[in-house]
Amino acid sequence: RRRRRRRRRPPPPPPLFPPPPPPPPIDIGNNITVVTYHVVQVPVPDDTTINTTVAAINITLSFPTLGWCGIAWGDARKVNVSTITMTNSDYAIAELPGSSSSFVVRDYTYGRSGRKPVLDTDVDGVDDIIAYHVEQHDGRTLWSFVKPLNTSDAANDVDNVLLGGAPTPLIAAHARNDDEKQLAYHGSGLHVRFELPLVDGAPPAPPGPTP
């Protein structure tokens, strides 16, 4: 008896409108790289209704350190890439807390009365980081996080609003050495200003002057 050969199914046709390739990583200065970022729709945290979503930023960055690193963003209605400072900014910080065995990404707000940044949860706010990932290799830290553009903390001035479609001024900074695992003063030359237009797929603007 001859065995009947099965006919192979033809491959599916390519999509009529294939998605564009992701933009290449962009060095924003000081060997700090925005690997990719998108504005995405995510389910509202702690919401029980169906199909309720909120716009959020999903960003991946690479820093030339094995110590802590983070970004800060200002209110685009009040500051720009040339005038943003650490004061009155919000932060996402990747660090190794003393009680943790692995890096975490936490939600910080600007320090009151000139103090260093403090956790949102320490000033009656909420940690609005929905998801994060951190990995380290070859002397660099690659990390990503997802956070809503507008959070409940904005109502009590704990969070700045990230304006969708507007160029948002940011500062990226990192530790002075690989052994500095927790947030501390970064010192001179270890930070850079830049802008992100928060539109899906748009490339970052050129870096601004570093004070």
mmCIF file of C-alpha atoms in Angstrom:
data_model
loop_
_atom_site.group_PDB
_atom_site.id
_atom_site.type_symbol
_atom_site.label_atom_id
_atom_site.label_comp_id
_atom_site.label_asym_id
_atom_site.label_seq_id
_atom_site.Cartn_x
_atom_site.Cartn_y
_atom_site.Cartn_z
ATOM 1 C CA ARG A 1 0.000 0.000 0.000
ATOM 2 C CA ARG A 2 1.237 3.405 -0.920
ATOM 3 C CA ARG A 3 1.179 5.952 1.843
ATOM 4 C CA ARG A 4 -0.705 9.073 0.911
ATOM 5 C CA ARG A 5 1.420 12.155 1.163
ATOM 6 C CA ARG A 6 -0.084 15.001 3.065
ATOM 7 C CA ARG A 7 -0.277 18.223 1.153
ATOM 8 C CA ARG A 8 1.383 21.098 2.906
ATOM 9 C CA ARG A 9 -0.753 24.076 3.559
ATOM 10 C CA PRO A 10 0.483 27.206 1.813
ATOM 11 C CA PRO A 11 1.865 29.882 4.134
ATOM 12 C CA PRO A 12 -0.550 32.659 5.068
ATOM 13 C CA PRO A 13 -0.311 35.748 2.892
ATOM 14 C CA PRO A 14 1.612 38.688 4.328
ATOM 15 C CA PRO A 15 -0.510 41.396 5.973
ATOM 16 C CA LEU A 16 -1.629 44.188 3.704
ATOM 17 C CA PHE A 17 -0.270 46.767 6.111
ATOM 18 C CA PRO A 18 2.639 45.244 8.047
ATOM 19 C CA PRO A 19 3.585 47.093 11.239
ATOM 20 C CA PRO A 20 6.544 49.446 10.888
ATOM 21 C CA PRO A 21 9.843 48.295 12.386
ATOM 22 C CA PRO A 22 10.619 49.705 15.826
ATOM 23 C CA PRO A 23 12.782 52.842 15.813
ATOM 24 C CA PRO A 24 16.462 52.263 16.576
ATOM 25 C CA PRO A 25 17.740 53.014 20.089
ATOM 26 C CA ILE A 26 18.694 56.643 20.583
ATOM 27 C CA ASP A 27 21.638 57.835 22.657
ATOM 28 C CA ILE A 28 20.302 60.865 24.542
ATOM 29 C CA GLY A 29 23.735 61.729 25.936
ATOM 30 C CA ASN A 30 26.219 60.516 28.556
ATOM 31 C CA ASN A 31 25.942 57.001 27.092
ATOM 32 C CA ILE A 32 22.318 56.751 28.265
ATOM 33 C CA THR A 33 19.969 55.192 25.717
ATOM 34 C CA VAL A 34 16.219 55.258 25.183
ATOM 35 C CA VAL A 35 15.803 51.770 23.753
ATOM 36 C CA THR A 36 12.107 52.126 22.959
ATOM 37 C CA TYR A 37 8.962 53.789 24.218
ATOM 38 C CA HIS A 38 5.278 53.757 23.424
ATOM 39 C CA VAL A 39 2.061 55.259 24.676
ATOM 40 C CA VAL A 40 -0.211 52.263 25.249
ATOM 41 C CA GLN A 41 -3.664 51.533 26.602
ATOM 42 C CA VAL A 42 -3.627 49.451 29.780
ATOM 43 C CA PRO A 43 -6.383 48.256 32.115
ATOM 44 C CA VAL A 44 -7.170 50.667 34.911
ATOM 45 C CA PRO A 45 -5.463 49.344 38.074
ATOM 46 C CA ASP A 46 -7.875 48.041 40.712
ATOM 47 C CA ASP A 47 -10.867 48.675 38.446
ATOM 48 C CA THR A 48 -13.576 46.011 38.243
ATOM 49 C CA THR A 49 -15.443 47.357 35.202
ATOM 50 C CA ILE A 50 -15.017 45.718 31.814
ATOM 51 C CA ASN A 51 -12.917 47.229 29.008
ATOM 52 C CA THR A 52 -11.825 50.249 31.060
ATOM 53 C CA THR A 53 -8.355 51.385 30.027
ATOM 54 C CA VAL A 54 -6.045 54.321 30.557
ATOM 55 C CA ALA A 55 -3.177 55.759 28.500
ATOM 56 C CA ALA A 56 0.234 54.866 29.904
ATOM 57 C CA ILE A 57 3.886 55.250 28.982
ATOM 58 C CA ASN A 58 5.854 52.042 28.377
ATOM 59 C CA ILE A 59 9.547 52.911 28.198
ATOM 60 C CA THR A 60 12.826 50.965 28.170
ATOM 61 C CA LEU A 61 16.159 52.605 28.973
ATOM 62 C CA SER A 62 19.783 51.496 29.176
ATOM 63 C CA PHE A 63 22.290 53.072 31.595
ATOM 64 C CA PRO A 64 26.085 52.628 31.826
ATOM 65 C CA THR A 65 26.020 51.484 35.455
ATOM 66 C CA LEU A 66 25.199 48.569 37.728
ATOM 67 C CA GLY A 67 24.060 50.985 40.422
ATOM 68 C CA TRP A 68 20.766 52.831 40.765
ATOM 69 C CA CYS A 69 19.381 54.780 37.816
ATOM 70 C CA GLY A 70 16.247 56.748 37.085
ATOM 71 C CA ILE A 71 14.396 59.369 35.109
ATOM 72 C CA ALA A 72 12.497 62.466 36.218
ATOM 73 C CA TRP A 73 9.836 64.352 34.299
ATOM 74 C CA GLY A 74 8.380 67.803 34.731
ATOM 75 C CA ASP A 75 5.018 69.372 33.980
ATOM 76 C CA ALA A 76 5.181 70.343 30.287
ATOM 77 C CA ARG A 77 2.773 73.218 31.003
ATOM 78 C CA LYS A 78 5.304 74.839 33.346
ATOM 79 C CA VAL A 79 8.825 73.804 32.273
ATOM 80 C CA ASN A 80 10.670 72.767 29.126
ATOM 81 C CA VAL A 81 13.843 70.828 28.354
ATOM 82 C CA SER A 82 16.007 73.878 29.126
ATOM 83 C CA THR A 83 14.382 74.814 32.432
ATOM 84 C CA ILE A 84 13.510 71.472 34.034
ATOM 85 C CA THR A 85 15.272 70.753 37.338
ATOM 86 C CA MET A 86 15.059 67.996 39.902
ATOM 87 C CA THR A 87 12.804 70.236 41.987
ATOM 88 C CA ASN A 88 9.090 69.750 41.300
ATOM 89 C CA SER A 89 9.727 66.674 39.166
ATOM 90 C CA ASP A 90 8.431 63.120 39.435
ATOM 91 C CA TYR A 91 10.662 60.067 39.214
ATOM 92 C CA ALA A 92 10.840 56.395 38.372
ATOM 93 C CA ILE A 93 13.900 54.898 40.069
ATOM 94 C CA ALA A 94 15.464 51.464 39.507
ATOM 95 C CA GLU A 95 17.329 50.528 42.681
ATOM 96 C CA LEU A 96 18.133 47.751 45.134
ATOM 97 C CA PRO A 97 16.418 48.496 48.462
ATOM 98 C CA GLY A 98 18.009 47.093 51.583
ATOM 99 C CA SER A 99 15.086 44.727 52.103
ATOM 100 C CA SER A 100 15.160 43.336 48.545
ATOM 101 C CA SER A 101 17.349 40.735 46.840
ATOM 102 C CA SER A 102 16.693 42.127 43.338
ATOM 103 C CA PHE A 103 16.265 45.506 41.671
ATOM 104 C CA VAL A 104 12.848 47.149 41.750
ATOM 105 C CA VAL A 105 11.376 50.209 40.022
ATOM 106 C CA ARG A 106 9.512 52.558 42.348
ATOM 107 C CA ASP A 107 7.447 55.722 42.059
ATOM 108 C CA TYR A 108 9.072 58.800 43.631
ATOM 109 C CA THR A 109 8.046 62.439 43.911
ATOM 110 C CA TYR A 110 10.080 65.586 44.436
ATOM 111 C CA GLY A 111 11.434 66.254 47.904
ATOM 112 C CA ARG A 112 9.785 68.886 50.037
ATOM 113 C CA SER A 113 11.850 71.872 51.256
ATOM 114 C CA GLY A 114 14.871 70.910 49.174
ATOM 115 C CA ARG A 115 15.086 67.331 50.443
ATOM 116 C CA LYS A 116 15.916 64.454 48.129
ATOM 117 C CA PRO A 117 13.074 62.648 46.322
ATOM 118 C CA VAL A 118 10.706 60.619 48.481
ATOM 119 C CA LEU A 119 8.494 57.655 47.719
ATOM 120 C CA ASP A 120 4.939 58.538 46.704
ATOM 121 C CA THR A 121 3.721 56.136 49.361
ATOM 122 C CA ASP A 122 5.545 58.167 52.054
ATOM 123 C CA VAL A 123 3.509 61.319 51.284
ATOM 124 C CA ASP A 124 0.020 59.793 51.165
ATOM 125 C CA GLY A 125 0.373 58.922 47.487
ATOM 126 C CA VAL A 126 0.234 55.681 45.496
ATOM 127 C CA ASP A 127 2.978 53.773 43.696
ATOM 128 C CA ASP A 128 1.581 54.000 40.158
ATOM 129 C CA ILE A 129 4.201 51.825 38.460
ATOM 130 C CA ILE A 130 1.965 49.135 36.910
ATOM 131 C CA ALA A 131 4.755 46.838 35.699
ATOM 132 C CA TYR A 132 8.543 46.861 35.443
ATOM 133 C CA HIS A 133 11.529 44.757 34.421
ATOM 134 C CA VAL A 134 15.229 45.143 35.283
ATOM 135 C CA GLU A 135 18.233 43.212 33.990
ATOM 136 C CA GLN A 136 21.960 43.853 34.256
ATOM 137 C CA HIS A 137 24.857 42.613 32.130
ATOM 138 C CA ASP A 138 28.111 43.854 30.615
ATOM 139 C CA GLY A 139 28.274 46.768 33.030
ATOM 140 C CA ARG A 140 24.870 48.178 32.038
ATOM 141 C CA THR A 141 21.368 48.257 33.490
ATOM 142 C CA LEU A 142 18.436 47.726 31.113
ATOM 143 C CA TRP A 143 15.082 48.523 32.669
ATOM 144 C CA SER A 144 11.540 49.301 31.673
ATOM 145 C CA PHE A 145 8.333 50.346 33.339
ATOM 146 C CA VAL A 146 4.697 51.163 32.619
ATOM 147 C CA LYS A 147 2.961 54.098 34.299
ATOM 148 C CA PRO A 148 -0.308 55.914 33.487
ATOM 149 C CA LEU A 149 0.082 59.391 32.005
ATOM 150 C CA ASN A 150 -2.439 60.781 34.484
ATOM 151 C CA THR A 151 -2.718 59.217 37.929
ATOM 152 C CA SER A 152 -4.903 59.696 40.968
ATOM 153 C CA ASP A 153 -1.897 61.282 42.694
ATOM 154 C CA ALA A 154 -2.039 64.247 40.294
ATOM 155 C CA ALA A 155 -5.035 65.590 42.204
ATOM 156 C CA ASN A 156 -2.989 66.110 45.375
ATOM 157 C CA ASP A 157 0.206 67.314 43.660
ATOM 158 C CA VAL A 158 2.127 64.105 44.285
ATOM 159 C CA ASP A 159 2.380 63.337 40.534
ATOM 160 C CA ASN A 160 2.830 65.584 37.517
ATOM 161 C CA VAL A 161 0.516 64.885 34.589
ATOM 162 C CA LEU A 162 2.238 63.441 31.523
ATOM 163 C CA LEU A 163 0.563 65.180 28.606
ATOM 164 C CA GLY A 164 -0.207 62.873 25.698
ATOM 165 C CA GLY A 165 1.001 64.377 22.430
ATOM 166 C CA ALA A 166 3.100 67.078 24.127
ATOM 167 C CA PRO A 167 6.912 67.192 24.334
ATOM 168 C CA THR A 168 7.625 66.196 27.917
ATOM 169 C CA PRO A 169 10.910 67.401 29.484
ATOM 170 C CA LEU A 170 12.872 64.716 31.329
ATOM 171 C CA ILE A 171 16.152 64.206 33.183
ATOM 172 C CA ALA A 172 18.012 60.886 33.230
ATOM 173 C CA ALA A 173 20.556 60.244 35.998
ATOM 174 C CA HIS A 174 22.461 57.363 37.560
ATOM 175 C CA ALA A 175 24.783 56.319 40.383
ATOM 176 C CA ARG A 176 28.359 57.510 40.778
ATOM 177 C CA ASN A 177 29.627 53.915 40.905
ATOM 178 C CA ASP A 178 28.398 50.334 40.524
ATOM 179 C CA ASP A 179 28.320 49.763 44.289
ATOM 180 C CA GLU A 180 25.784 52.565 44.868
ATOM 181 C CA LYS A 181 22.592 50.518 44.635
ATOM 182 C CA GLN A 182 20.171 52.899 46.398
ATOM 183 C CA LEU A 183 19.079 56.374 45.346
ATOM 184 C CA ALA A 184 21.634 59.035 46.281
ATOM 185 C CA TYR A 185 22.991 62.292 44.864
ATOM 186 C CA HIS A 186 24.343 61.513 41.407
ATOM 187 C CA GLY A 187 26.994 64.231 41.306
ATOM 188 C CA SER A 188 28.094 66.314 38.341
ATOM 189 C CA GLY A 189 28.107 64.973 34.795
ATOM 190 C CA LEU A 190 25.960 61.901 35.441
ATOM 191 C CA HIS A 191 22.654 63.300 34.216
ATOM 192 C CA VAL A 192 21.241 64.607 30.953
ATOM 193 C CA ARG A 193 18.132 66.512 29.894
ATOM 194 C CA PHE A 194 15.991 65.359 26.987
ATOM 195 C CA GLU A 195 12.436 65.426 25.610
ATOM 196 C CA LEU A 196 9.933 62.752 24.645
ATOM 197 C CA PRO A 197 6.896 63.632 22.557
ATOM 198 C CA LEU A 198 4.422 61.199 24.070
ATOM 199 C CA VAL A 199 2.998 59.936 20.796
ATOM 200 C CA ASP A 200 3.353 56.260 19.940
ATOM 201 C CA GLY A 201 6.359 55.682 17.707
ATOM 202 C CA ALA A 202 7.675 59.254 17.747
ATOM 203 C CA PRO A 203 11.453 59.565 18.271
ATOM 204 C CA PRO A 204 12.871 61.579 21.161
ATOM 205 C CA ALA A 205 13.859 65.179 20.506
ATOM 206 C CA PRO A 206 17.600 66.026 20.604
ATOM 207 C CA PRO A 207 19.027 66.206 24.136
ATOM 208 C CA GLY A 208 19.039 69.595 25.797
ATOM 209 C CA PRO A 209 21.949 71.301 27.557
ATOM 210 C CA THR A 210 23.267 69.532 30.642
ATOM 211 C CA PRO A 211 23.704 71.901 33.590
#
